Amino acid sequence: MSIKYDSKREPLAEIIKKATINATYVIPDLQRPYVWSPRQVTMLVDSLFRGWPFGSLLLWEVKPDCFEANEGIPHRPFWQVVDRTGNDNGSQNSALGQPATYQMVLDGQQRVQSLILALGGDQWGFQLLDSEWALDLQDRRVKPSNHWSKASMCIDLQKFTGELKAKNDIVRKIEAGKILEWAILDSVTGQSVESRPANYVYPLETAKGNPGRFIRLSRFWDLVQKDLSEREYKKLLEPMLKEHGVSDAGRLDLLDSLAEFMKVVENVKINSFVPALQIESFELTPQWSKDDYSDAIVNIFTRLDTAGRTLTREEITLAWLKVGWLPEKADNKTAGQCLEELRTALGDRGFRIETDEIVRLISFVWAVECRGGTLLDSKDLLKGEIVRSMAASVAATWTKLKPRVESCADLIKERDLLENQGSFNAIIVYLTWYRLAFDRFDAVAGSVSVIERDSLEKQLNLRAAQFLDRWVFGSQWANVWGDGAVLNFQNFATELNTIFGKLKTAQASGLIAAVDDGINQMMARVSTKAVEQINNVLVRYRHRVHAYHPFLWVWHRLEDDRWKNSSIQMRTGCKQTRLEVDHTVADAWWARLVEQQIKAKLATFVGTDEEKTLIAPDDFESRDDAIAFINLLGNCSLLDKSFNISKSDESMRHFLQQVHEFKDGKVQMTDWEAALALTPTLTLPDGSTFADIKMTIRTRDALIRKDLIEFIGGQKHRVD
């Protein structure tokens, strides 16, 4: 069964009313913040007076019986004052509390909020730094300072008079954008009180300094009544103009034109309608459960296009985190502050991640430790008591969780895995294991002597580093973060919860054994497929051998002598070096040898021309297979060098002889070759037989794959 929608046309004035007076139009907390500027608000109002389309809204109707308490999506009323000064002085409309039916504005928040600021109460508007006002309204860049101003959208009667004259006294031709002005109306709270320099240029005019000039646009909007005559509007305008300090002569000059202008405002207010698509509230049926409805709502949210992107499940989770967070448990910091601090800390260590990844991380950790390993699903995201409990739990442990995450991030950076981490999900899984293992270490460390504690810590640190290497590459090679990522993520959470249960009961004497069991349990999830990938990885084209990079990155680090020699920068001349996968036997050199083999066969072959095209060297089914053979893993290395063998038709020795370390005798070329399992058959193939080159490449290929399989199995470890 599907979600029901209702298509309707909502009067614009009614939308503004529902969003301001005992507000029943509200905003989901997961929506992006209000980002429009005063200039954009002015342009919107100008468009409204021109009769241009306002655009449609997407609403979600929520009735009192749709959700229980603490269910649904956290939401808030629209702003009366948008404060971007960092003083947190913004104010909101008061929402009509439960059991009122309300509509969440899923799409159209920016436009509705803008109209509220323009047409709402007397003091509604923006509170911005003076530098922001100057830049937005005057395109004037000034030195940033702490000076701020609070302004409301007004009709500037001075500009009104000038625009009327420019339009030959034809009121209906007046362009609203040319008579609107953001002005400071409150002489007490409208500006920061700090003294300003004598030459300070104020970005805004004040009502106090310009008596009779500025009247809040909302005053004109509120005067509107259907089908009033201009004469009746004059009676309503007279006291308002007098209240705002307009002189007798000024009122006499303005009343007729303003009364005529009021008919324009009336037309906008009475005859402006906004198309809206409303998701209807939940109704229980035999085919449609609340969980089905919740799942559908979450899917709608995660498909909304907000500022050119879709919302995520993590943003829904974050909205609840902010509601249920306990700042007093987290150094008096909000959820937003804590998550941003952690994101920044990880960024300082080289992780390029967004808040969504941080939310996914803490949600995963919490699910493993507090929810039996069951991750949040769509229906859970609308159940506040579940995510609120996560917020309270995470906040209570935040002062320990954050440094643990940072310590793990330090290890990842130290192991030089930032560029090889693959999916961040792999890091989340490992980090959760890391927290479980080291939290248990902290719990039992006090029960043993200092010497025993140090020994235990060294063993745990060693296992953490080795498991990190195996996990990052093993999960990547097993492709667990591909099509089945969601299911695998859940399976890893379940596995870690089992490991958590075993670690909780482990004492100091049995901690390392419990840690080893957990590592083996996790690696069993990826080892089989990782080994399959190691055995099967193969590229056929020279320009794609970079696919071997992670395999060779590991392999070069599995033996001391191999790593020592692999680390040498292979610089020829003054060229810059670059770490990349390269051939030993050059592609072009090999292709020439293949053609020689085919030519030799053709010399004695008797058959049709078609049959001749099928001739291939011994042990190969076709010419293409023979040429592709040179791209085998066994013919490649990962070297930091300034030359490129694969693009040439020269031998590796030709290039090595130009490298400074070999020319100066600092490193023996034969020792270097032996360390990388290379022989002159490959590095200087001229004179070697076709069969010998094939056999040598295959032998080295088998060695590399065997070493990598032992790495995944834990028999070999990095030595760098």
XYZ file of C-alpha atoms in Angstrom, residues 33-664:
632
model
C 19.366 25.946 8.364
C 17.737 29.046 6.966
C 20.361 30.537 4.646
C 18.691 33.312 2.681
C 19.994 36.865 2.973
C 18.001 40.114 3.400
C 18.550 40.922 -0.291
C 17.029 37.573 -1.310
C 14.007 38.257 0.913
C 13.528 41.621 -0.776
C 13.682 39.960 -4.202
C 11.074 37.384 -3.131
C 8.653 40.077 -1.950
C 9.245 42.020 -5.154
C 8.432 38.881 -7.173
C 5.267 38.435 -5.130
C 4.070 41.950 -5.970
C 4.845 41.357 -9.640
C 2.587 38.314 -9.597
C 5.349 35.894 -10.371
C 5.017 32.233 -9.227
C 5.927 31.544 -5.631
C 6.671 27.864 -6.236
C 5.056 24.820 -4.677
C 5.342 23.362 -1.179
C 5.638 19.786 0.010
C 3.871 19.301 3.346
C 3.415 16.389 5.718
C 0.252 16.345 7.786
C 0.726 14.921 11.281
C -2.425 14.323 13.321
C -2.462 13.823 17.118
C -2.925 10.057 16.817
C -0.264 9.594 14.112
C 2.571 9.052 16.591
C 2.950 8.448 20.279
C 4.913 10.876 22.446
C 8.582 11.069 21.420
C 7.858 9.629 17.984
C 7.937 11.128 14.510
C 10.503 13.699 13.410
C 11.800 16.428 15.772
C 10.574 19.809 14.562
C 10.561 23.478 15.443
C 8.583 26.631 14.625
C 9.751 29.225 12.108
C 11.981 32.081 13.227
C 10.764 35.569 14.068
C 14.304 36.947 14.183
C 17.181 35.236 12.403
C 20.308 35.937 14.443
C 23.635 35.196 12.740
C 25.829 37.161 15.133
C 26.601 34.186 17.358
C 24.719 35.765 20.273
C 21.863 33.213 20.049
C 19.288 35.991 20.340
C 17.047 34.610 17.605
C 13.444 34.030 18.559
C 10.847 31.588 17.287
C 7.113 31.572 16.880
C 5.255 29.606 19.524
C 4.003 26.250 18.285
C 0.537 24.977 19.073
C 1.370 21.987 21.264
C -0.118 18.512 21.031
C -2.815 17.390 20.334
C -2.979 19.894 17.437
C -2.678 18.682 13.871
C 0.346 20.272 12.244
C 2.053 20.364 8.847
C 5.771 19.905 8.440
C 7.190 21.935 5.582
C 9.405 19.386 3.829
C 10.178 21.544 0.816
C 9.768 25.344 0.671
C 11.190 26.289 4.075
C 13.412 29.077 2.741
C 10.535 30.841 0.958
C 8.025 30.516 3.814
C 10.580 31.684 6.376
C 11.461 34.673 4.183
C 7.854 35.820 3.968
C 7.462 35.480 7.730
C 10.466 37.735 8.284
C 9.100 40.251 5.774
C 5.423 40.223 6.727
C 5.426 39.119 10.365
C 5.512 41.171 13.576
C 6.907 44.664 14.043
C 10.408 43.669 15.161
C 10.793 40.550 13.024
C 13.715 40.326 10.644
C 17.482 39.759 10.715
C 20.150 40.384 13.325
C 23.465 40.407 11.464
C 26.960 41.744 11.876
C 27.313 45.179 10.276
C 29.921 43.748 7.887
C 27.329 41.255 6.615
C 24.683 43.952 6.152
C 27.153 46.093 4.191
C 28.198 43.232 1.937
C 24.683 41.966 1.253
C 22.842 45.243 0.688
C 25.604 47.531 -0.578
C 28.239 45.131 -1.988
C 30.623 46.916 0.356
C 33.390 44.956 2.038
C 34.376 46.290 5.440
C 36.706 45.069 8.133
C 34.829 42.508 10.274
C 33.967 43.605 13.799
C 31.552 42.650 16.577
C 29.154 45.490 15.749
C 25.712 44.239 14.759
C 22.302 45.594 13.807
C 18.758 44.206 13.893
C 16.530 45.373 11.050
C 13.051 44.787 9.677
C 11.668 45.126 6.163
C 9.998 48.527 5.746
C 8.401 50.677 3.136
C 10.634 53.679 2.715
C 8.184 56.556 2.206
C 10.953 58.710 0.769
C 11.685 56.064 -1.877
C 7.945 55.554 -2.376
C 7.574 59.213 -3.311
C 10.546 59.048 -5.682
C 9.334 55.829 -7.353
C 5.821 57.263 -7.747
C 7.231 60.295 -9.510
C 9.406 58.064 -11.717
C 6.277 56.136 -12.728
C 4.322 59.309 -13.557
C 2.078 58.935 -10.515
C 0.758 55.543 -11.702
C 0.733 53.534 -8.455
C 0.216 50.114 -10.056
C 3.526 50.526 -11.926
C 5.547 50.987 -8.745
C 8.199 48.283 -8.353
C 8.036 46.978 -4.797
C 11.752 46.170 -4.683
C 12.560 49.858 -5.179
C 10.504 51.089 -2.208
C 11.529 48.409 0.326
C 14.331 49.019 2.786
C 15.793 47.144 5.743
C 15.807 49.613 8.625
C 16.479 49.590 12.375
C 13.191 50.224 14.161
C 14.124 49.686 17.818
C 16.383 52.438 19.104
C 17.164 50.463 22.294
C 17.811 46.886 21.162
C 18.342 47.421 17.452
C 22.134 47.809 17.570
C 25.113 46.599 19.579
C 26.013 49.067 22.320
C 29.805 49.047 21.880
C 31.198 52.395 20.797
C 32.152 52.852 17.157
C 34.914 54.978 15.620
C 34.066 58.540 14.657
C 34.397 57.688 10.941
C 32.246 54.548 11.211
C 29.921 54.043 8.232
C 26.629 52.549 9.396
C 25.174 50.020 6.957
C 21.532 50.740 7.846
C 19.281 53.723 8.456
C 17.338 54.001 11.718
C 13.696 54.970 12.224
C 14.724 57.229 15.086
C 17.107 59.171 12.882
C 14.552 59.430 10.075
C 11.159 60.177 11.655
C 8.219 59.632 9.321
C 10.266 57.698 6.752
C 10.117 53.984 7.584
C 6.991 51.902 8.248
C 7.158 48.161 8.717
C 5.764 46.373 5.635
C 3.742 44.086 7.898
C 1.689 47.092 9.050
C 0.388 47.583 5.517
C -0.152 43.819 5.140
C -2.178 43.665 8.369
C -4.394 46.585 7.325
C -5.736 44.637 4.358
C -9.444 43.785 4.351
C -11.243 42.335 1.392
C -13.043 44.789 -0.902
C -12.283 47.951 1.086
C -12.421 51.144 -0.942
C -9.504 53.545 -1.225
C -11.489 55.993 0.896
C -11.782 53.395 3.662
C -8.066 52.636 3.431
C -7.317 56.343 3.843
C -9.122 56.275 7.203
C -6.991 53.304 8.306
C -3.747 54.801 7.019
C -4.181 58.238 8.643
C -3.518 57.182 12.269
C -0.738 54.782 11.229
C 1.149 57.534 9.402
C 0.656 59.870 12.332
C 1.938 57.184 14.742
C 5.119 56.903 12.679
C 5.823 60.628 12.786
C 4.732 61.571 9.274
C 4.053 65.320 9.233
C 0.649 66.809 8.435
C 1.921 67.965 5.060
C 3.475 64.583 4.414
C 0.238 62.775 5.219
C -1.646 65.079 2.885
C 0.798 64.302 0.063
C 0.897 60.536 0.652
C -2.590 59.436 1.693
C -4.192 59.208 -1.759
C -1.262 57.304 -3.301
C -0.836 54.992 -0.301
C -4.575 54.234 -0.287
C -4.267 53.273 -3.944
C -1.162 51.231 -3.111
C -3.162 49.416 -0.434
C -5.385 48.031 -3.189
C -2.234 46.534 -4.725
C -1.299 44.990 -1.356
C -4.880 43.733 -0.982
C -4.724 42.058 -4.355
C -1.484 40.275 -3.414
C -2.777 39.140 -0.037
C -6.246 38.038 -1.126
C -5.466 36.557 -4.518
C -2.100 34.853 -4.035
C -2.296 31.083 -3.807
C 0.450 28.508 -3.396
C 0.207 24.975 -4.833
C 0.977 22.381 -2.170
C 1.316 18.615 -2.180
C 0.452 17.234 1.254
C 1.379 13.784 2.546
C -1.681 12.656 4.463
C -1.486 11.543 8.068
C -1.232 7.878 9.068
C -4.357 5.757 9.182
C -4.134 2.165 10.420
C -5.519 -0.459 8.020
C -5.063 -4.250 7.756
C -2.597 -3.645 4.905
C -0.837 -0.587 6.334
C 0.947 -0.723 9.721
C 2.632 2.144 11.509
C 6.030 0.595 10.745
C 5.150 0.535 7.019
C 4.134 4.188 7.221
C 7.292 5.154 9.144
C 9.474 3.372 6.616
C 7.745 5.217 3.762
C 8.119 8.599 5.502
C 11.847 8.059 6.076
C 12.252 7.120 2.423
C 10.482 10.329 1.409
C 12.805 12.357 3.646
C 15.905 10.685 2.229
C 14.774 11.470 -1.303
C 14.057 15.151 -0.732
C 16.251 17.472 -2.760
C 17.569 20.132 -0.390
C 19.892 22.729 -1.900
C 20.903 20.380 -4.678
C 21.331 17.276 -2.531
C 19.171 14.668 -0.835
C 18.755 14.343 2.903
C 20.249 11.323 4.617
C 19.172 8.890 7.313
C 22.023 10.266 9.412
C 20.449 13.731 9.328
C 17.236 12.297 10.786
C 19.295 10.558 13.468
C 21.177 13.793 14.195
C 17.910 15.665 14.684
C 16.955 13.232 17.461
C 20.471 13.294 18.906
C 20.183 17.039 19.392
C 16.841 16.616 21.158
C 17.956 13.862 23.552
C 21.552 14.954 24.178
C 22.667 15.592 27.773
C 25.157 18.476 27.662
C 25.887 18.181 31.384
C 27.382 14.736 30.683
C 29.540 16.004 27.822
C 31.477 18.938 29.274
C 28.388 21.156 28.877
C 28.536 20.926 25.099
C 25.635 20.325 22.740
C 25.444 17.363 20.389
C 26.267 19.627 17.464
C 29.340 21.016 19.210
C 30.593 17.565 20.236
C 30.160 16.042 16.791
C 31.784 19.023 15.086
C 34.747 18.883 17.488
C 35.246 15.206 16.687
C 34.900 15.825 12.950
C 37.507 18.589 13.203
C 39.824 16.380 15.262
C 39.625 13.645 12.632
C 40.104 16.236 9.901
C 43.307 17.394 11.602
C 44.513 13.798 11.294
C 43.782 13.662 7.582
C 40.259 12.223 7.464
C 38.030 13.996 4.940
C 34.600 13.247 6.377
C 31.311 15.032 6.988
C 29.023 15.068 10.016
C 26.969 12.221 8.501
C 29.938 9.863 8.909
C 30.364 10.914 12.542
C 26.674 10.220 13.196
C 26.967 6.812 11.509
C 30.023 6.062 13.636
C 28.445 6.806 17.014
C 25.187 5.135 15.963
C 27.140 1.958 15.085
C 29.128 2.007 18.347
C 25.929 2.476 20.355
C 24.103 -0.316 18.509
C 26.956 -2.753 19.216
C 27.230 -1.889 22.894
C 23.654 -1.037 23.872
C 21.275 -2.602 21.351
C 22.493 -6.138 20.865
C 24.226 -5.222 17.617
C 20.972 -4.235 15.873
C 21.442 -1.110 13.782
C 18.755 1.547 13.456
C 16.348 0.997 10.572
C 13.815 3.325 8.967
C 10.991 2.735 11.426
C 13.356 3.316 14.366
C 14.212 6.791 13.067
C 10.664 7.953 13.795
C 10.649 6.509 17.313
C 12.071 9.190 19.537
C 12.431 6.993 22.603
C 14.931 4.805 20.740
C 17.156 7.529 19.321
C 16.770 9.676 22.432
C 18.140 6.791 24.477
C 21.086 6.632 22.079
C 21.681 10.354 22.573
C 21.651 10.018 26.355
C 23.924 6.951 26.273
C 26.469 8.487 23.892
C 26.490 11.788 25.804
C 27.152 9.904 29.050
C 30.250 8.241 27.569
C 31.362 11.076 25.287
C 34.350 12.175 27.373
C 35.769 8.636 26.971
C 34.519 7.913 23.456
C 36.023 10.985 21.793
C 39.639 10.442 22.956
C 39.327 6.740 22.075
C 38.271 7.631 18.535
C 41.139 10.115 18.288
C 43.619 7.493 19.530
C 42.395 5.044 16.897
C 42.648 7.759 14.227
C 46.254 8.379 15.308
C 46.991 4.687 14.767
C 45.414 4.743 11.300
C 47.506 7.766 10.367
C 50.638 6.219 11.885
C 50.069 3.065 9.809
C 49.830 5.267 6.706
C 46.365 3.935 5.854
C 44.497 7.165 5.173
C 44.839 6.711 1.411
C 44.148 2.971 1.587
C 41.200 2.876 3.993
C 38.613 2.244 1.274
C 35.131 2.742 2.699
C 34.809 4.694 5.955
C 32.477 1.888 7.051
C 35.570 -0.308 7.406
C 37.050 2.281 9.769
C 33.799 2.440 11.755
C 33.822 -1.329 12.260
C 37.491 -1.384 13.251
C 37.141 1.626 15.528
C 34.279 -0.068 17.383
C 36.444 -3.158 17.920
C 39.307 -0.910 19.055
C 37.066 0.767 21.629
C 35.806 -2.580 22.974
C 39.306 -4.021 23.291
C 40.960 -1.017 24.903
C 38.010 -0.221 27.175
C 38.336 -3.738 28.549
C 42.070 -3.273 28.941
C 41.442 -0.156 31.023
C 38.958 -2.096 33.150
C 41.362 -4.929 34.029
C 44.685 -3.061 34.031
C 44.320 -2.068 37.672
C 44.233 -5.689 38.792
C 47.806 -6.499 37.704
C 51.292 -5.207 38.424
C 52.835 -2.369 36.467
C 55.157 -4.775 34.621
C 52.259 -7.049 33.695
C 50.194 -4.052 32.657
C 52.956 -2.767 30.347
C 53.377 -6.205 28.795
C 49.638 -6.540 28.280
C 49.442 -3.105 26.691
C 52.316 -3.843 24.303
C 50.667 -7.076 23.198
C 47.347 -5.327 22.678
C 48.953 -2.463 20.724
C 50.734 -4.955 18.460
C 47.519 -6.862 17.764
C 45.594 -3.657 17.164
C 48.104 -2.526 14.516
C 48.282 -5.908 12.792
C 44.512 -6.383 12.815
C 44.033 -2.877 11.422
C 46.236 -3.713 8.418
C 44.507 -7.021 7.755
C 41.014 -5.597 8.251
C 41.393 -2.529 6.042
C 42.783 -4.491 3.097
C 40.897 -7.717 3.751
C 37.472 -6.045 3.831
C 38.416 -3.982 0.776
C 39.576 -6.999 -1.245
C 36.540 -9.015 -0.146
C 34.378 -6.194 -1.598
C 32.115 -6.185 1.463
C 31.364 -2.489 0.922
C 29.927 -3.015 -2.545
C 26.395 -4.143 -3.364
C 25.892 -5.933 -0.042
C 27.251 -3.116 2.134
C 24.088 -2.593 4.220
C 23.723 -6.275 5.077
C 27.440 -6.666 5.758
C 27.452 -3.597 8.005
C 24.671 -5.168 10.066
C 26.467 -8.541 10.149
C 29.635 -6.897 11.452
C 27.617 -5.125 14.164
C 26.138 -8.470 15.234
C 29.598 -10.066 15.253
C 31.059 -7.246 17.315
C 28.239 -7.506 19.833
C 29.155 -11.177 20.320
C 32.805 -10.190 20.764
C 31.710 -7.476 23.219
C 29.973 -10.105 25.343
C 33.136 -12.221 25.523
C 35.441 -9.284 26.241
C 33.241 -8.038 29.091
C 33.962 -11.185 31.077
C 37.665 -11.495 30.199
C 40.115 -10.966 33.028
C 43.669 -9.707 32.577
C 45.088 -13.226 32.211
C 42.675 -14.091 29.418
C 42.356 -10.722 27.680
C 44.813 -11.360 24.840
C 43.241 -14.766 24.117
C 39.796 -13.103 23.980
C 41.169 -10.371 21.715
C 42.714 -12.959 19.388
C 39.433 -14.880 19.237
C 37.605 -11.682 18.309
C 40.121 -10.817 15.583
C 39.833 -14.315 14.117
C 36.052 -14.051 14.268
C 36.058 -10.771 12.341
C 38.640 -11.877 9.778
C 36.666 -15.066 9.120
C 33.960 -12.796 7.722
C 36.230 -11.469 4.961
C 39.163 -13.856 4.525
C 37.644 -16.304 2.032
C 36.549 -13.644 -0.436
C 39.713 -11.620 0.093
C 41.828 -14.680 -0.799
C 39.646 -15.260 -3.868
C 40.358 -11.709 -4.971
C 44.091 -12.110 -4.362
C 44.114 -15.257 -6.508
C 41.979 -13.780 -9.265
C 43.068 -10.150 -9.568
C 44.231 -9.641 -13.142
C 44.420 -6.737 -15.571
C 44.848 -7.135 -19.319
C 45.869 -3.615 -20.307
C 49.015 -1.665 -19.474
C 47.203 1.516 -18.464
C 45.187 -0.338 -15.819
C 47.989 -1.891 -13.777
C 47.342 0.775 -11.109
C 44.660 -1.675 -9.895
C 47.546 -3.639 -8.353
C 48.509 -0.676 -6.153
C 46.953 -1.850 -2.832
C 48.239 -5.408 -3.318
C 51.788 -4.286 -4.042
C 51.627 -1.601 -1.339
C 51.188 -4.399 1.172
C 53.551 -6.898 -0.465
C 56.532 -4.533 -0.519
C 56.132 -4.132 3.261
C 56.090 -7.817 4.255
C 59.874 -8.437 4.351
C 62.589 -6.280 5.950
C 65.038 -6.410 3.054
C 62.283 -5.968 0.496
C 60.924 -2.885 2.255
C 64.379 -1.390 2.751
C 65.099 -1.608 -0.959
C 61.569 -0.671 -2.068
C 61.879 2.560 -0.090
C 64.788 3.829 -2.168
C 63.802 6.792 -4.334
C 64.654 5.842 -7.912
C 65.636 9.261 -9.224
C 67.364 9.813 -12.545
C 68.754 13.270 -13.148
C 66.774 16.047 -11.463
C 63.326 14.652 -12.174
C 60.731 14.373 -9.419
C 59.832 10.879 -8.265
C 56.350 9.425 -8.118
C 55.016 6.305 -6.374
C 53.292 4.160 -8.976
C 52.899 0.639 -10.303
C 55.305 -0.144 -13.131
C 56.322 -3.129 -15.240
C 59.616 -4.962 -15.007
C 59.595 -6.199 -18.603
C 58.313 -3.330 -20.719
C 55.002 -3.755 -22.501
C 56.360 -2.690 -25.899
C 59.441 -4.925 -25.559
C 57.218 -7.912 -24.743
C 54.811 -7.172 -27.607
C 57.771 -7.194 -29.998
C 58.873 -10.588 -28.629
C 55.342 -11.961 -29.011
C 55.307 -10.866 -32.648
C 58.649 -12.590 -33.190
C 57.225 -15.824 -31.754
C 54.197 -15.598 -34.032
C 56.375 -14.788 -37.060
C 58.550 -17.832 -36.376
C 55.473 -20.055 -36.236
C 54.017 -18.607 -39.404
C 57.260 -19.382 -41.273
C 56.506 -23.095 -41.098
C 52.702 -22.962 -40.872
C 50.529 -24.292 -43.705
C 46.903 -23.177 -43.660
C 44.342 -20.580 -44.661
C 44.708 -16.850 -44.010
C 41.925 -17.091 -41.421
C 43.774 -19.858 -39.610
C 46.961 -17.786 -39.672
C 45.224 -15.004 -37.719
C 44.671 -17.497 -34.894
C 48.348 -18.350 -34.497
C 49.616 -17.598 -30.974
C 52.826 -18.288 -29.019
C 53.039 -21.583 -27.166
C 50.925 -21.781 -24.000
C 48.578 -18.990 -25.127
C 45.184 -19.253 -26.818
C 45.534 -16.044 -28.806
C 47.867 -13.209 -29.691
C 45.926 -10.862 -27.388
C 46.284 -13.279 -24.461
C 50.016 -13.444 -25.020
C 50.390 -9.656 -25.111
C 48.165 -9.250 -22.005
C 50.350 -11.712 -20.070
C 52.965 -9.024 -19.449
C 50.422 -7.154 -17.290
C 50.405 -9.997 -14.749
C 50.918 -8.999 -11.108
C 54.226 -10.912 -11.125
C 55.693 -8.485 -13.673
C 54.843 -5.397 -11.611
C 56.276 -3.503 -8.649
C 55.268 -0.381 -6.729
C 58.217 1.979 -6.945
C 58.960 5.605 -6.062
C 60.689 6.608 -9.306
C 61.157 9.309 -11.913
C 60.987 7.031 -14.981
C 58.332 4.824 -16.566
C 59.326 1.396 -17.837
C 55.894 0.333 -19.073
C 55.696 3.194 -21.575
C 59.126 2.416 -23.021
C 60.661 -0.560 -24.781
C 63.843 -0.486 -22.672
C 64.856 -2.938 -19.932
C 64.590 -2.132 -16.227
C 68.380 -2.314 -15.978
C 68.612 0.484 -18.530
C 66.847 2.780 -16.047
C 68.395 1.395 -12.861
C 71.892 2.146 -14.147
C 70.956 5.847 -14.201
C 69.724 5.920 -10.574
C 72.145 7.782 -8.296
C 72.270 5.114 -5.573
C 73.328 2.437 -8.058
C 75.722 4.697 -9.999
C 77.470 5.733 -6.778
